[in-house]
Every structure is written in C-alpha cells, then in structure tokens.
PDB file of C-alpha atoms in Angstrom:
ATOM      1  CA  MET A   1      71.402  27.561  58.033  1.00  0.00           C
ATOM      2  CA  ASN A   2      70.454  27.986  54.670  1.00  0.00           C
ATOM      3  CA  GLN A   3      68.705  29.627  52.189  1.00  0.00           C
ATOM      4  CA  SER A   4      64.817  28.543  52.759  1.00  0.00           C
ATOM      5  CA  TYR A   5      65.542  28.710  56.946  1.00  0.00           C
ATOM      6  CA  SER A   6      62.002  31.318  55.636  1.00  0.00           C
ATOM      7  CA  GLN A   7      60.373  28.187  54.544  1.00  0.00           C
ATOM      8  CA  PHE A   8      61.991  26.440  57.399  1.00  0.00           C
ATOM      9  CA  ALA A   9      60.867  28.882  60.026  1.00  0.00           C
ATOM     10  CA  SER A  10      56.747  27.968  58.750  1.00  0.00           C
ATOM     11  CA  VAL A  11      57.469  24.425  59.628  1.00  0.00           C
ATOM     12  CA  TYR A  12      59.312  25.130  62.973  1.00  0.00           C
ATOM     13  CA  ASP A  13      56.428  25.710  65.904  1.00  0.00           C
ATOM     14  CA  GLU A  14      54.891  23.001  64.613  1.00  0.00           C
ATOM     15  CA  LEU A  15      57.623  20.583  64.556  1.00  0.00           C
ATOM     16  CA  MET A  16      58.226  21.662  68.046  1.00  0.00           C
ATOM     17  CA  THR A  17      55.461  20.191  69.454  1.00  0.00           C
ATOM     18  CA  ASP A  18      56.669  17.777  72.251  1.00  0.00           C
ATOM     19  CA  ILE A  19      59.485  20.603  73.728  1.00  0.00           C
ATOM     20  CA  PRO A  20      58.011  20.880  76.903  1.00  0.00           C
ATOM     21  CA  TYR A  21      58.474  24.872  77.508  1.00  0.00           C
ATOM     22  CA  GLU A  22      56.593  24.948  79.910  1.00  0.00           C
ATOM     23  CA  ALA A  23      59.235  23.861  81.850  1.00  0.00           C
ATOM     24  CA  TYR A  24      61.482  26.085  80.660  1.00  0.00           C
ATOM     25  CA  VAL A  25      59.788  28.364  82.182  1.00  0.00           C
ATOM     26  CA  ASP A  26      59.336  27.093  85.433  1.00  0.00           C
ATOM     27  CA  ILE A  27      63.215  25.708  85.307  1.00  0.00           C
ATOM     28  CA  LEU A  28      64.158  29.883  84.589  1.00  0.00           C
ATOM     29  CA  ASP A  29      61.665  30.640  87.635  1.00  0.00           C
ATOM     30  CA  GLY A  30      63.489  28.717  89.850  1.00  0.00           C
ATOM     31  CA  ALA A  31      67.143  30.112  89.516  1.00  0.00           C
ATOM     32  CA  ALA A  32      65.638  33.947  89.688  1.00  0.00           C
ATOM     33  CA  ALA A  33      63.599  33.154  92.402  1.00  0.00           C
ATOM     34  CA  GLY A  34      60.905  34.244  89.830  1.00  0.00           C
ATOM     35  CA  ILE A  35      60.516  35.517  87.030  1.00  0.00           C
ATOM     36  CA  GLU A  36      57.981  37.928  87.438  1.00  0.00           C
ATOM     37  CA  GLY A  37      59.151  41.869  86.483  1.00  0.00           C
ATOM     38  CA  LYS A  38      62.073  40.666  85.685  1.00  0.00           C
ATOM     39  CA  ARG A  39      64.342  41.359  83.059  1.00  0.00           C
ATOM     40  CA  ILE A  40      64.730  38.092  80.953  1.00  0.00           C
ATOM     41  CA  LEU A  41      67.124  37.962  77.724  1.00  0.00           C
ATOM     42  CA  ASP A  42      66.011  35.418  74.479  1.00  0.00           C
ATOM     43  CA  ILE A  43      68.991  34.078  73.092  1.00  0.00           C
ATOM     44  CA  GLY A  44      68.555  32.009  70.174  1.00  0.00           C
ATOM     45  CA  CYS A  45      64.810  32.399  70.719  1.00  0.00           C
ATOM     46  CA  GLY A  46      63.001  31.277  67.148  1.00  0.00           C
ATOM     47  CA  THR A  47      59.686  31.909  66.500  1.00  0.00           C
ATOM     48  CA  GLY A  48      59.671  33.410  70.179  1.00  0.00           C
ATOM     49  CA  LEU A  49      57.846  30.488  72.264  1.00  0.00           C
ATOM     50  CA  LEU A  50      59.512  30.989  74.553  1.00  0.00           C
ATOM     51  CA  SER A  51      59.618  34.650  74.743  1.00  0.00           C
ATOM     52  CA  VAL A  52      55.412  34.850  75.329  1.00  0.00           C
ATOM     53  CA  LYS A  53      55.760  32.338  77.309  1.00  0.00           C
ATOM     54  CA  LEU A  54      58.061  33.686  79.643  1.00  0.00           C
ATOM     55  CA  ALA A  55      56.651  37.604  79.013  1.00  0.00           C
ATOM     56  CA  LYS A  56      52.421  35.875  79.849  1.00  0.00           C
ATOM     57  CA  ARG A  57      54.022  35.286  83.305  1.00  0.00           C
ATOM     58  CA  GLY A  58      55.079  38.998  83.716  1.00  0.00           C
ATOM     59  CA  ALA A  59      58.285  38.941  82.616  1.00  0.00           C
ATOM     60  CA  ASP A  60      60.566  41.331  80.507  1.00  0.00           C
ATOM     61  CA  VAL A  61      61.669  39.582  77.495  1.00  0.00           C
ATOM     62  CA  THR A  62      63.637  40.638  75.586  1.00  0.00           C
ATOM     63  CA  GLY A  63      64.161  37.944  72.608  1.00  0.00           C
ATOM     64  CA  ILE A  64      67.523  37.548  70.401  1.00  0.00           C
ATOM     65  CA  ASP A  65      67.397  35.682  66.750  1.00  0.00           C
ATOM     66  CA  LEU A  66      70.571  35.569  64.045  1.00  0.00           C
ATOM     67  CA  SER A  67      67.465  34.291  61.464  1.00  0.00           C
ATOM     68  CA  THR A  68      65.433  37.335  60.464  1.00  0.00           C
ATOM     69  CA  ASP A  69      62.874  34.770  59.140  1.00  0.00           C
ATOM     70  CA  MET A  70      62.454  33.392  62.431  1.00  0.00           C
ATOM     71  CA  LEU A  71      62.573  36.512  64.322  1.00  0.00           C
ATOM     72  CA  ALA A  72      59.469  37.784  61.741  1.00  0.00           C
ATOM     73  CA  VAL A  73      57.082  35.110  63.330  1.00  0.00           C
ATOM     74  CA  ALA A  74      58.375  36.240  66.758  1.00  0.00           C
ATOM     75  CA  ARG A  75      56.924  39.477  66.095  1.00  0.00           C
ATOM     76  CA  GLU A  76      53.988  38.699  64.994  1.00  0.00           C
ATOM     77  CA  ARG A  77      53.431  35.914  67.085  1.00  0.00           C
ATOM     78  CA  ALA A  78      54.109  38.602  70.123  1.00  0.00           C
ATOM     79  CA  THR A  79      52.241  41.028  68.676  1.00  0.00           C
ATOM     80  CA  SER A  80      49.122  39.083  67.499  1.00  0.00           C
ATOM     81  CA  LEU A  81      48.917  38.699  72.064  1.00  0.00           C
ATOM     82  CA  SER A  82      49.674  42.753  72.440  1.00  0.00           C
ATOM     83  CA  LEU A  83      52.962  41.479  74.595  1.00  0.00           C
ATOM     84  CA  PRO A  84      55.075  43.699  73.897  1.00  0.00           C
ATOM     85  CA  ILE A  85      58.571  42.147  73.880  1.00  0.00           C
ATOM     86  CA  GLN A  86      61.457  43.833  72.199  1.00  0.00           C
ATOM     87  CA  PHE A  87      62.995  41.267  69.455  1.00  0.00           C
ATOM     88  CA  VAL A  88      66.150  41.618  67.820  1.00  0.00           C
ATOM     89  CA  GLN A  89      68.883  40.496  65.359  1.00  0.00           C
ATOM     90  CA  GLN A  90      72.099  39.274  66.796  1.00  0.00           C
ATOM     91  CA  PRO A  91      74.941  36.232  66.165  1.00  0.00           C
ATOM     92  CA  MET A  92      74.461  35.493  70.001  1.00  0.00           C
ATOM     93  CA  GLN A  93      78.666  35.088  69.352  1.00  0.00           C
ATOM     94  CA  GLU A  94      79.183  38.730  68.421  1.00  0.00           C
ATOM     95  CA  LEU A  95      76.069  39.786  71.086  1.00  0.00           C
ATOM     96  CA  GLU A  96      76.471  43.472  72.166  1.00  0.00           C
ATOM     97  CA  GLY A  97      74.481  45.902  73.128  1.00  0.00           C
ATOM     98  CA  PHE A  98      73.022  44.695  76.286  1.00  0.00           C
ATOM     99  CA  SER A  99      73.371  45.223  80.135  1.00  0.00           C
ATOM    100  CA  GLY A 100      71.854  45.091  83.078  1.00  0.00           C
ATOM    101  CA  PHE A 101      69.048  41.561  82.803  1.00  0.00           C
ATOM    102  CA  ASP A 102      68.800  39.491  85.581  1.00  0.00           C
ATOM    103  CA  VAL A 103      68.544  36.182  83.427  1.00  0.00           C
ATOM    104  CA  ALA A 104      69.492  35.101  80.339  1.00  0.00           C
ATOM    105  CA  VAL A 105      69.003  31.893  78.246  1.00  0.00           C
ATOM    106  CA  ILE A 106      70.244  29.645  75.177  1.00  0.00           C
ATOM    107  CA  ALA A 107      67.255  27.365  74.637  1.00  0.00           C
ATOM    108  CA  ILE A 108      66.343  23.760  72.891  1.00  0.00           C
ATOM    109  CA  ASP A 109      69.806  23.257  72.668  1.00  0.00           C
ATOM    110  CA  SER A 110      70.039  26.645  70.301  1.00  0.00           C
ATOM    111  CA  LEU A 111      73.969  26.851  71.778  1.00  0.00           C
ATOM    112  CA  ASN A 112      74.730  23.688  69.818  1.00  0.00           C
ATOM    113  CA  TYR A 113      74.758  25.605  66.416  1.00  0.00           C
ATOM    114  CA  VAL A 114      78.186  27.526  67.264  1.00  0.00           C
ATOM    115  CA  LEU A 115      80.362  25.427  66.111  1.00  0.00           C
ATOM    116  CA  ASP A 116      84.020  26.918  67.147  1.00  0.00           C
ATOM    117  CA  ARG A 117      85.032  26.821  70.980  1.00  0.00           C
ATOM    118  CA  ALA A 118      86.547  30.088  71.200  1.00  0.00           C
ATOM    119  CA  ASP A 119      82.786  31.675  69.519  1.00  0.00           C
ATOM    120  CA  VAL A 120      81.359  29.532  72.249  1.00  0.00           C
ATOM    121  CA  LEU A 121      83.665  31.484  75.013  1.00  0.00           C
ATOM    122  CA  ALA A 122      82.546  34.012  73.573  1.00  0.00           C
ATOM    123  CA  THR A 123      79.278  33.723  74.032  1.00  0.00           C
ATOM    124  CA  PHE A 124      79.100  32.904  77.414  1.00  0.00           C
ATOM    125  CA  LYS A 125      81.775  36.325  78.347  1.00  0.00           C
ATOM    126  CA  HIS A 126      79.353  38.518  76.128  1.00  0.00           C
ATOM    127  CA  VAL A 127      76.162  36.926  77.811  1.00  0.00           C
ATOM    128  CA  HIS A 128      77.558  37.540  81.093  1.00  0.00           C
ATOM    129  CA  LYS A 129      79.247  41.588  80.935  1.00  0.00           C
ATOM    130  CA  ALA A 130      74.652  41.244  79.804  1.00  0.00           C
ATOM    131  CA  LEU A 131      73.965  40.266  83.124  1.00  0.00           C
ATOM    132  CA  SER A 132      73.796  42.131  85.938  1.00  0.00           C
ATOM    133  CA  VAL A 133      75.611  40.927  88.874  1.00  0.00           C
ATOM    134  CA  GLY A 134      73.413  37.798  91.368  1.00  0.00           C
ATOM    135  CA  GLY A 135      72.298  37.386  87.224  1.00  0.00           C
ATOM    136  CA  SER A 136      71.388  33.627  86.590  1.00  0.00           C
ATOM    137  CA  LEU A 137      72.259  32.082  82.476  1.00  0.00           C
ATOM    138  CA  VAL A 138      70.578  28.799  82.055  1.00  0.00           C
ATOM    139  CA  PHE A 139      71.315  26.129  78.311  1.00  0.00           C
ATOM    140  CA  ASP A 140      70.811  22.825  77.519  1.00  0.00           C
ATOM    141  CA  VAL A 141      72.781  20.919  74.372  1.00  0.00           C
ATOM    142  CA  HIS A 142      73.143  17.976  73.270  1.00  0.00           C
ATOM    143  CA  SER A 143      74.915  15.615  75.099  1.00  0.00           C
ATOM    144  CA  LEU A 144      78.111  13.495  73.524  1.00  0.00           C
ATOM    145  CA  PHE A 145      75.660  10.653  73.401  1.00  0.00           C
ATOM    146  CA  LYS A 146      73.397  12.229  71.640  1.00  0.00           C
ATOM    147  CA  ILE A 147      75.155  13.551  68.681  1.00  0.00           C
ATOM    148  CA  ASP A 148      77.508  10.601  68.508  1.00  0.00           C
ATOM    149  CA  GLU A 149      75.541   8.173  68.248  1.00  0.00           C
ATOM    150  CA  ILE A 150      72.003   8.291  68.901  1.00  0.00           C
ATOM    151  CA  PHE A 151      71.679  11.318  65.748  1.00  0.00           C
ATOM    152  CA  MET A 152      74.174   8.095  63.633  1.00  0.00           C
ATOM    153  CA  GLU A 153      71.571   5.964  64.522  1.00  0.00           C
ATOM    154  CA  GLY A 154      69.341   8.558  60.675  1.00  0.00           C
ATOM    155  CA  PRO A 155      68.221   8.095  58.353  1.00  0.00           C
ATOM    156  CA  PHE A 156      64.241   9.354  60.585  1.00  0.00           C
ATOM    157  CA  THR A 157      61.630   9.747  58.928  1.00  0.00           C
ATOM    158  CA  PHE A 158      57.739  11.995  60.341  1.00  0.00           C
ATOM    159  CA  ASP A 159      54.975  12.504  58.479  1.00  0.00           C
ATOM    160  CA  ASN A 160      51.504  14.538  60.730  1.00  0.00           C
ATOM    161  CA  ASN A 161      49.611  13.806  56.890  1.00  0.00           C
ATOM    162  CA  ARG A 162      50.503  17.807  56.703  1.00  0.00           C
ATOM    163  CA  ILE A 163      54.303  18.076  56.787  1.00  0.00           C
ATOM    164  CA  ALA A 164      56.572  14.725  56.663  1.00  0.00           C
ATOM    165  CA  TYR A 165      61.470  14.643  56.298  1.00  0.00           C
ATOM    166  CA  ILE A 166      63.586  12.622  55.594  1.00  0.00           C
ATOM    167  CA  TRP A 167      66.633  13.601  57.723  1.00  0.00           C
ATOM    168  CA  GLU A 168      70.114  12.041  57.209  1.00  0.00           C
ATOM    169  CA  THR A 169      72.927  12.391  59.064  1.00  0.00           C
ATOM    170  CA  ASP A 170      76.764  12.117  59.022  1.00  0.00           C
ATOM    171  CA  GLU A 171      79.393  13.218  61.144  1.00  0.00           C
ATOM    172  CA  GLY A 172      80.935  16.508  60.869  1.00  0.00           C
ATOM    173  CA  ASP A 173      83.566  17.835  60.295  1.00  0.00           C
ATOM    174  CA  VAL A 174      84.677  18.434  63.731  1.00  0.00           C
ATOM    175  CA  PRO A 175      84.885  16.294  66.621  1.00  0.00           C
ATOM    176  CA  HIS A 176      80.998  15.267  67.905  1.00  0.00           C
ATOM    177  CA  SER A 177      78.661  17.456  65.279  1.00  0.00           C
ATOM    178  CA  VAL A 178      76.320  16.412  62.672  1.00  0.00           C
ATOM    179  CA  TYR A 179      75.499  17.753  59.268  1.00  0.00           C
ATOM    180  CA  SER A 180      72.533  16.810  58.492  1.00  0.00           C
ATOM    181  CA  GLU A 181      70.164  17.466  55.080  1.00  0.00           C
ATOM    182  CA  LEU A 182      66.618  16.882  55.802  1.00  0.00           C
ATOM    183  CA  ALA A 183      63.992  17.191  52.489  1.00  0.00           C
ATOM    184  CA  PHE A 184      60.606  18.905  54.100  1.00  0.00           C
ATOM    185  CA  PHE A 185      57.926  18.520  52.332  1.00  0.00           C
ATOM    186  CA  VAL A 186      54.185  20.489  52.660  1.00  0.00           C
ATOM    187  CA  ARG A 187      50.518  20.197  52.328  1.00  0.00           C
ATOM    188  CA  GLU A 188      49.055  22.944  50.054  1.00  0.00           C
ATOM    189  CA  GLU A 189      45.364  23.946  50.253  1.00  0.00           C
ATOM    190  CA  SER A 190      45.468  22.218  46.987  1.00  0.00           C
ATOM    191  CA  GLY A 191      46.451  19.043  47.896  1.00  0.00           C
ATOM    192  CA  LEU A 192      49.750  19.386  46.314  1.00  0.00           C
ATOM    193  CA  TYR A 193      53.266  18.670  48.707  1.00  0.00           C
ATOM    194  CA  ARG A 194      55.968  21.511  48.506  1.00  0.00           C
ATOM    195  CA  ARG A 195      59.446  19.983  49.455  1.00  0.00           C
ATOM    196  CA  PHE A 196      62.261  22.630  50.214  1.00  0.00           C
ATOM    197  CA  ASP A 197      65.484  21.022  51.996  1.00  0.00           C
ATOM    198  CA  GLU A 198      67.317  22.419  55.106  1.00  0.00           C
ATOM    199  CA  ILE A 199      71.521  22.203  55.488  1.00  0.00           C
ATOM    200  CA  HIS A 200      72.472  21.904  59.494  1.00  0.00           C
ATOM    201  CA  THR A 201      75.407  21.762  61.374  1.00  0.00           C
ATOM    202  CA  GLN A 202      75.603  20.694  64.668  1.00  0.00           C
ATOM    203  CA  ARG A 203      78.293  20.414  67.727  1.00  0.00           C
ATOM    204  CA  THR A 204      78.523  19.661  71.016  1.00  0.00           C
ATOM    205  CA  PHE A 205      81.461  19.327  74.097  1.00  0.00           C
ATOM    206  CA  GLU A 206      82.107  17.693  77.095  1.00  0.00           C
ATOM    207  CA  VAL A 207      80.307  18.850  80.030  1.00  0.00           C
ATOM    208  CA  ASN A 208      83.941  19.230  82.123  1.00  0.00           C
ATOM    209  CA  SER A 209      84.549  21.730  78.500  1.00  0.00           C
ATOM    210  CA  TYR A 210      81.615  23.471  78.739  1.00  0.00           C
ATOM    211  CA  VAL A 211      82.293  24.539  82.666  1.00  0.00           C
ATOM    212  CA  GLU A 212      86.098  25.637  81.851  1.00  0.00           C
ATOM    213  CA  LEU A 213      84.328  27.936  80.165  1.00  0.00           C
ATOM    214  CA  LEU A 214      81.417  29.469  81.566  1.00  0.00           C
ATOM    215  CA  ARG A 215      84.042  29.518  84.788  1.00  0.00           C
ATOM    216  CA  GLU A 216      86.699  31.290  82.385  1.00  0.00           C
ATOM    217  CA  ALA A 217      83.916  33.720  81.157  1.00  0.00           C
ATOM    218  CA  GLY A 218      83.468  35.045  85.007  1.00  0.00           C
ATOM    219  CA  PHE A 219      80.793  32.361  85.774  1.00  0.00           C
ATOM    220  CA  SER A 220      79.533  30.082  89.214  1.00  0.00           C
ATOM    221  CA  ILE A 221      78.617  27.302  88.407  1.00  0.00           C
ATOM    222  CA  GLU A 222      74.982  26.636  90.145  1.00  0.00           C
ATOM    223  CA  ARG A 223      74.411  23.029  89.038  1.00  0.00           C
ATOM    224  CA  ILE A 224      74.616  21.267  85.666  1.00  0.00           C
ATOM    225  CA  PHE A 225      71.349  17.911  85.109  1.00  0.00           C
ATOM    226  CA  ALA A 226      70.069  16.450  82.381  1.00  0.00           C
ATOM    227  CA  ASP A 227      66.535  15.558  80.554  1.00  0.00           C
ATOM    228  CA  TRP A 228      64.219  18.219  82.018  1.00  0.00           C
ATOM    229  CA  GLU A 229      64.984  16.618  85.226  1.00  0.00           C
ATOM    230  CA  ASP A 230      67.118  17.503  88.801  1.00  0.00           C
ATOM    231  CA  GLU A 231      69.331  15.357  88.338  1.00  0.00           C
ATOM    232  CA  ALA A 232      73.315  14.651  87.898  1.00  0.00           C
ATOM    233  CA  PRO A 233      73.722  13.516  83.373  1.00  0.00           C
ATOM    234  CA  HIS A 234      75.103   9.712  83.178  1.00  0.00           C
ATOM    235  CA  GLU A 235      76.963   7.759  80.718  1.00  0.00           C
ATOM    236  CA  GLU A 236      73.562   8.227  78.562  1.00  0.00           C
ATOM    237  CA  SER A 237      70.973  11.149  79.098  1.00  0.00           C
ATOM    238  CA  GLU A 238      70.804  13.431  75.840  1.00  0.00           C
ATOM    239  CA  ARG A 239      70.249  16.753  76.610  1.00  0.00           C
ATOM    240  CA  ILE A 240      72.023  18.886  79.773  1.00  0.00           C
ATOM    241  CA  PHE A 241      71.154  21.684  80.949  1.00  0.00           C
ATOM    242  CA  PHE A 242      73.407  24.807  82.847  1.00  0.00           C
ATOM    243  CA  GLN A 243      72.087  26.985  85.570  1.00  0.00           C
ATOM    244  CA  VAL A 244      75.236  29.564  86.325  1.00  0.00           C
ATOM    245  CA  ARG A 245      75.291  32.806  87.493  1.00  0.00           C
ATOM    246  CA  LYS A 246      77.848  35.846  87.270  1.00  0.00           C
TER     247      LYS A 246
END
C-alpha cells in the first residue's frame, strides 16, 4: 500500500458495499459451531466491518491489520457502537502475542497481499499458534482464473456520483500476481473532485499449494469451496474459501 492509504481508508467502506459480510459471519458460525462467546481473531480486519458484525453476534473479537489508518476507522466504528473490540497493528506474517483463540479469519482476499510463499507459510504457522486445539481458520483468496484472466481484462472504471476510479492492471513480477494502479476521484462538498492514487499488488497460489502450506503449518483440511457457495471450486471460480482446523 502506498502513503495515500489514509485517503483510501476514508472511501473503503463505500467501495465494499457488494461484499456479503453477513454470509461470512454465517460461514464462521458454522465452522465454530456457534460464534457467540467465542474468541475470534479477525486478521486483515481493515475498517472493522466484519469485526463489528461478529461482535454484534456475541463474539469476543480482536482485529489485526497492517494499516494504522484502517485501524483508526475500525476503532471509531467499534467505539460508536459501544462494542469492546481490541484492534492491534501487526503484519499477519509476523503475528505474535496471541493464544487461546477459537476462530481465526483472513477475509476478503487479505491473504493475497502476502506475496511470498514463505510468508504465507509463516502466516499459517502464527495463526496455528494463536488458536486453541480444535480451533478453526477460515480464509478466502482470489483464484488463479481471477488473477490471471479477469484482472487482466482491465482497465476498470467505477462511478457512484461521489467516488469514481480508474483501475489499471498489469501482470505482476511473480507468477499469478496482479499489479494495480488506481486513480480515485472523490467529490467534496464544494463539488470539486479530490484525486489520490493507490498502488496494490496481490498474488495467489494454486489450491494444492495452499493445502500443502496449511498441512505443513499443522492444520487439517475440513472443506474447500468457492464463490460463497458450498460447492467445490471449478476452473472459472473466482473466490476460493478454505476451512481448516488445528
């Protein structure tokens, strides 16, 4: 992420309105046999949208994110709702100081920002250490098809009359990665537009590679499914979900 991430944090929620966070809560509820009263580690929590929904369902939530600006928004959101969520700034591949959690989640392709295979393994190992025996990890990643095919169909545009962007994509420097340059235009009260720019790089791996890394970290695989449905991934699936257990 670049230095304008504080500006990105201010528009992030508006750009994520199509994400079915309630469906994610239901997935976690099923994985944990009920999340009420459970300790949940929300890794890559961003502005706390999922953390808040989990806390509203009675979970004891701790949110982790690399961005202090995102966490500032998350803290403000939780405070405004009187929800006792703890937020901590850490990179997921260096996660430390956590133990005894019932569930960990890395939602909405946050793991795809970890570009090195060794760092993905380190993330899984740290999460494994943070969970209690029998605890679950649920995460999703972009499929190879989405990274290699769909993202390469750019540029993409968006305009909702307050926020507009032009999103240009190119192949990244490593296999199955995408390099994105986004120019945002945010309408101010004066009617003028403020521009800021973002650079993002994401990478994904084959499903079998994730399975190998998860098993090396000590997890057992419970199910792998795609696109919010309880169905096995196919060659044109876009979002792959993993549910694993310590």
